[in-house]
Short mmCIF file of C-alpha atoms and ligand atoms in Angstrom, two decimals:
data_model
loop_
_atom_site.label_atom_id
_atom_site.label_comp_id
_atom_site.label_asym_id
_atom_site.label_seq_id
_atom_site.Cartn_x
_atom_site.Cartn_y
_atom_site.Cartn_z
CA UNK A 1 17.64 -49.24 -23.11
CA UNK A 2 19.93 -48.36 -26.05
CA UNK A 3 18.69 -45.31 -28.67
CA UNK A 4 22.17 -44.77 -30.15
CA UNK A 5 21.40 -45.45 -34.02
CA UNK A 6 24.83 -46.12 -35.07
CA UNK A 7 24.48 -48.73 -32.01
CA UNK A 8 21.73 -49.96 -32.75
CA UNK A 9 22.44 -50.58 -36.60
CA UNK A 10 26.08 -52.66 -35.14
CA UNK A 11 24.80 -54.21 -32.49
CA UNK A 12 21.21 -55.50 -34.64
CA UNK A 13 23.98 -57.03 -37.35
CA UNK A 14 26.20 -58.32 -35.01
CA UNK A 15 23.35 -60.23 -33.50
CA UNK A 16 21.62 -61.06 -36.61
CA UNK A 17 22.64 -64.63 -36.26
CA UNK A 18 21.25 -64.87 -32.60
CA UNK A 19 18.06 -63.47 -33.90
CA UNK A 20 17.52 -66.05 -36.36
CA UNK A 21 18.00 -68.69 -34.53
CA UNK A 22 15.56 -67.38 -31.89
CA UNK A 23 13.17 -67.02 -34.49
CA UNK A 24 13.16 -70.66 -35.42
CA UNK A 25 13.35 -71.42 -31.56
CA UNK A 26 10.05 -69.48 -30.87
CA UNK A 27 8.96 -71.44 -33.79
CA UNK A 28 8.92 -74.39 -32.44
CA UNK A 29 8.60 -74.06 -28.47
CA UNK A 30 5.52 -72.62 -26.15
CA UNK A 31 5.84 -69.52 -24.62
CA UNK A 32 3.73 -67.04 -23.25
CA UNK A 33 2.93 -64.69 -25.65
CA UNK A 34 1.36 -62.20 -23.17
CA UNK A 35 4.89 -61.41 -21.70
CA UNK A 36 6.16 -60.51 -25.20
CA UNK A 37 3.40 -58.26 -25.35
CA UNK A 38 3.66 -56.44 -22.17
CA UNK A 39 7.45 -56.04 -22.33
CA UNK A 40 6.55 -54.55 -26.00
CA UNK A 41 4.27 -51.93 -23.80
CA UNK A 42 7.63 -51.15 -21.86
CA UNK A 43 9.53 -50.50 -24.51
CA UNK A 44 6.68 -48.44 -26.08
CA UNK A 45 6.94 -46.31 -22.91
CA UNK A 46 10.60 -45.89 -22.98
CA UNK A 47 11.11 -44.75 -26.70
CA UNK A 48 9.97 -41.65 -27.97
CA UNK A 49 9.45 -42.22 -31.65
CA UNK A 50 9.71 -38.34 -32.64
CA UNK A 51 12.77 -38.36 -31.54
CA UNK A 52 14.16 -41.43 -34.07
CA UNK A 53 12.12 -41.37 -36.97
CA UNK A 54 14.70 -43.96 -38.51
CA UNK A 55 11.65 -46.27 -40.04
CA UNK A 56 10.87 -43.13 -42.46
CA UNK A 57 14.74 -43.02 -43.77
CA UNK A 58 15.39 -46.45 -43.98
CA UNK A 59 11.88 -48.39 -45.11
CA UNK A 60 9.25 -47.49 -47.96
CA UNK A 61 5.64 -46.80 -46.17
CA UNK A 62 2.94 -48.85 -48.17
CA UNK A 63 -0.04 -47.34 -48.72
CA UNK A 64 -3.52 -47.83 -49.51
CA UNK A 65 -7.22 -46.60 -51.15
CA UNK A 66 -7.80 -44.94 -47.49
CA UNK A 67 -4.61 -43.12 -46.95
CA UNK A 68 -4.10 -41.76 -49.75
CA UNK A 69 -8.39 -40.22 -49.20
CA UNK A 70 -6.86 -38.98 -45.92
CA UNK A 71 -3.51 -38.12 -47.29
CA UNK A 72 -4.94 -35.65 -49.80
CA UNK A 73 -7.67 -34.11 -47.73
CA UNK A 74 -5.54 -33.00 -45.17
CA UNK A 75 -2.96 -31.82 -47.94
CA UNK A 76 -5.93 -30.18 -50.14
CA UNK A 77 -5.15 -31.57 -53.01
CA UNK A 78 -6.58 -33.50 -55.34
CA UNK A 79 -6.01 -37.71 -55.04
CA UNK A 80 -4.59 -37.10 -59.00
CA UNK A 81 -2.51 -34.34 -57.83
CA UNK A 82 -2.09 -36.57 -54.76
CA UNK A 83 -1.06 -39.77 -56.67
CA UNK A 84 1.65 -37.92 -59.09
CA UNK A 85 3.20 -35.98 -56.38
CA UNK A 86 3.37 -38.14 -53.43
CA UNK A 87 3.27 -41.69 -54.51
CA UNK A 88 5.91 -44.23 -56.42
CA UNK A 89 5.36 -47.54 -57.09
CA UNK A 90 7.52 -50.37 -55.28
CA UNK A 91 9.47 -53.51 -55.98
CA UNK A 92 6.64 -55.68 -55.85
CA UNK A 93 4.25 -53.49 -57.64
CA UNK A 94 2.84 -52.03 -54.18
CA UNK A 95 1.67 -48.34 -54.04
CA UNK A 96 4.07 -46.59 -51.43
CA UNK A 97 5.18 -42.94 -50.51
CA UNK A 98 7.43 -41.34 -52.90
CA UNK A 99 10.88 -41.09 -51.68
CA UNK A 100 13.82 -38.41 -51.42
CA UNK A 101 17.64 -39.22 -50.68
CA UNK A 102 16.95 -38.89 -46.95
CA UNK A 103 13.94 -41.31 -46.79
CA UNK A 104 9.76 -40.51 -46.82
CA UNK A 105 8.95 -37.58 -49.00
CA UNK A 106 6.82 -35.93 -45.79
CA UNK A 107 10.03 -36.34 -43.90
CA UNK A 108 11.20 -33.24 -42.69
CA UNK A 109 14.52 -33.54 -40.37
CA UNK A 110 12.73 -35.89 -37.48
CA UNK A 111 9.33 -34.76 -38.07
CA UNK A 112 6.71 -36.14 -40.21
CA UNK A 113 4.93 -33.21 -41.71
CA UNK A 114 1.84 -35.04 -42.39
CA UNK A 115 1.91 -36.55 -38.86
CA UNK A 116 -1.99 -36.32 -37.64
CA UNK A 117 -3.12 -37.73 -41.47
CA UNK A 118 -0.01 -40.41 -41.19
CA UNK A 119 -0.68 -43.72 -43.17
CA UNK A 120 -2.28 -46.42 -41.05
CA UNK A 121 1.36 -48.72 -41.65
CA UNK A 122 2.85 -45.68 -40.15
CA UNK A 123 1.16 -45.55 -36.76
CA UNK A 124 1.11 -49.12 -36.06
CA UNK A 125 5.10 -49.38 -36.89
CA UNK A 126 6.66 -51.67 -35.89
CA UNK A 127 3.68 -53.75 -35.39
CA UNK A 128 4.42 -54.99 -32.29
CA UNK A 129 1.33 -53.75 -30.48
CA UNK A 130 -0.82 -53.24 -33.00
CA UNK A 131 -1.68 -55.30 -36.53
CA UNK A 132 -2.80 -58.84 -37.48
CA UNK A 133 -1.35 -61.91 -36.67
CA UNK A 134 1.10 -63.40 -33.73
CA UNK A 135 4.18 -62.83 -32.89
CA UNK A 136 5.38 -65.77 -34.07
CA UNK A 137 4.01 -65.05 -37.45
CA UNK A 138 5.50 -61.53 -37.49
CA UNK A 139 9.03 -62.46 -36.16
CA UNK A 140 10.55 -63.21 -39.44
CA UNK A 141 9.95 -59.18 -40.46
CA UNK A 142 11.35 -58.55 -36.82
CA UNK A 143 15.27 -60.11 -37.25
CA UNK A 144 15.81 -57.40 -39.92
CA UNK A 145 14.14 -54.31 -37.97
CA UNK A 146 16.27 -54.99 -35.24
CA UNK A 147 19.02 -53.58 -36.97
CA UNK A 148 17.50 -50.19 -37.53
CA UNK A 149 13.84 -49.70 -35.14
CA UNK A 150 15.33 -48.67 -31.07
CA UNK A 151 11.97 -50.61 -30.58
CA UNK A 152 12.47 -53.47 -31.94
CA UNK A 153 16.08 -54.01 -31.19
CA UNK A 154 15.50 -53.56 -27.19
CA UNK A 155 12.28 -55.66 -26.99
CA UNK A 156 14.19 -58.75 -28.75
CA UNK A 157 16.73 -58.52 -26.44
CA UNK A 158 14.05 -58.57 -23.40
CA UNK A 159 12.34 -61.29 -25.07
CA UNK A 160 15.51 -63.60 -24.98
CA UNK A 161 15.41 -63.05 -21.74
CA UNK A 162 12.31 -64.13 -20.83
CA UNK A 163 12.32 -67.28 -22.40
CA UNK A 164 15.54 -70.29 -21.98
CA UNK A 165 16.37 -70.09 -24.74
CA UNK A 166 20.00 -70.94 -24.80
CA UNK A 167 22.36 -68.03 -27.70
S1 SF4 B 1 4.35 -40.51 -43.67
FE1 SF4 B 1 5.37 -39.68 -41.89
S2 SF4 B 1 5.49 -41.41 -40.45
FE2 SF4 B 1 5.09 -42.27 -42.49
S3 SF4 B 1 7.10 -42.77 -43.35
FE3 SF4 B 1 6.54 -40.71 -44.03
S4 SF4 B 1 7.48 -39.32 -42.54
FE4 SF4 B 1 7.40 -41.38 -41.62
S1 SF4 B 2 9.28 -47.36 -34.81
FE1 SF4 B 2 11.43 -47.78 -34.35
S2 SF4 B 2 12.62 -46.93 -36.06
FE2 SF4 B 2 10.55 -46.06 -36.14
S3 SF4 B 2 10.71 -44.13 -35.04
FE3 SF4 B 2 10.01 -45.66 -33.55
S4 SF4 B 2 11.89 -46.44 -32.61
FE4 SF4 B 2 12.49 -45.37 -34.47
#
């Protein structure tokens, strides 16, 4: 299983290609989604998120009406005080978490200080386990993460694998 960051970013690029083309593959051939799942749970397992934390530096967190309820109870603020400290706006109009030159504002080093009152996109990143849709739906968000998410990177690799897909 590779952790390495600054592998994972060259090796996710370098594969890019690949990726997409296994994309369309899954697209358009049967498989048994089950296995993707359950190889996701292994890679779960093997990854300790705390330790990473690259998803807060590299991608904005989206937010919504029940995080930010959450957000600013467990900060004790008010949701104004909330909403003009903590939130920016993003490139689609969406209401995300207000960022600093090293990523999430409640990023602190590895550690998200707002951790037990994280927003819901937060805890269910990268959405392999959890979230709506299939995986074939959600692959096309999946090419890019592999080039920064541990997670993602190692499970598309398994996935290949499991399938005949021919690189
Ligand atoms: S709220 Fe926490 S988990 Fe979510 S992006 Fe910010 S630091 Fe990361
Ligand atoms: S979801 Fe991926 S990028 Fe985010 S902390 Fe876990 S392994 Fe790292």
């Amino acid at each position: 299983m590779i952790t390495d960051l600054v592998q994972i970013s060259r090796l996710g690029e370098k594969k890019r290609g690949e990726n997409e083309k296994f994309r369309r593959w899954i697209k358009s051939h049967n498989f048994v989604e089950r296995q993707f799942r359950r190889a996701a749970h292994e890679v779960h397992e093997a990854i300790d998120c705390r330790e990473c934390a690259e998803c807060c530096r590299v991608t904005e967190a989206e937010i919504y009406e029940k995080d930010v309820e959450k957000l600013s109870k467990h900060l004790g603020i008010s949701r104004k005080q909330f909403m003009e400290q903590y939130t920016a706006t993003g490139d689609e109009g969406e209401l995300i978490l207000r960022r600093t030159k090293s990523g999430c504002v409640f990023l602190d080093g590895n550690d998200c200080t707002v951790y037990e009152a994280r927003p819901k996109t937060c805890e269910g990143f990268p959405h392999l386990l959890r979230g709506m849709g299939s995986i074939q739906h959600k692959m096309w968000a999946y090419v890019d993460r592999a080039t920064y998410c541990p997670i993602v990177y190692n499970w598309m690799e398994q996935i290949k694998g499991l399938t005949n897909f021919k690189k």
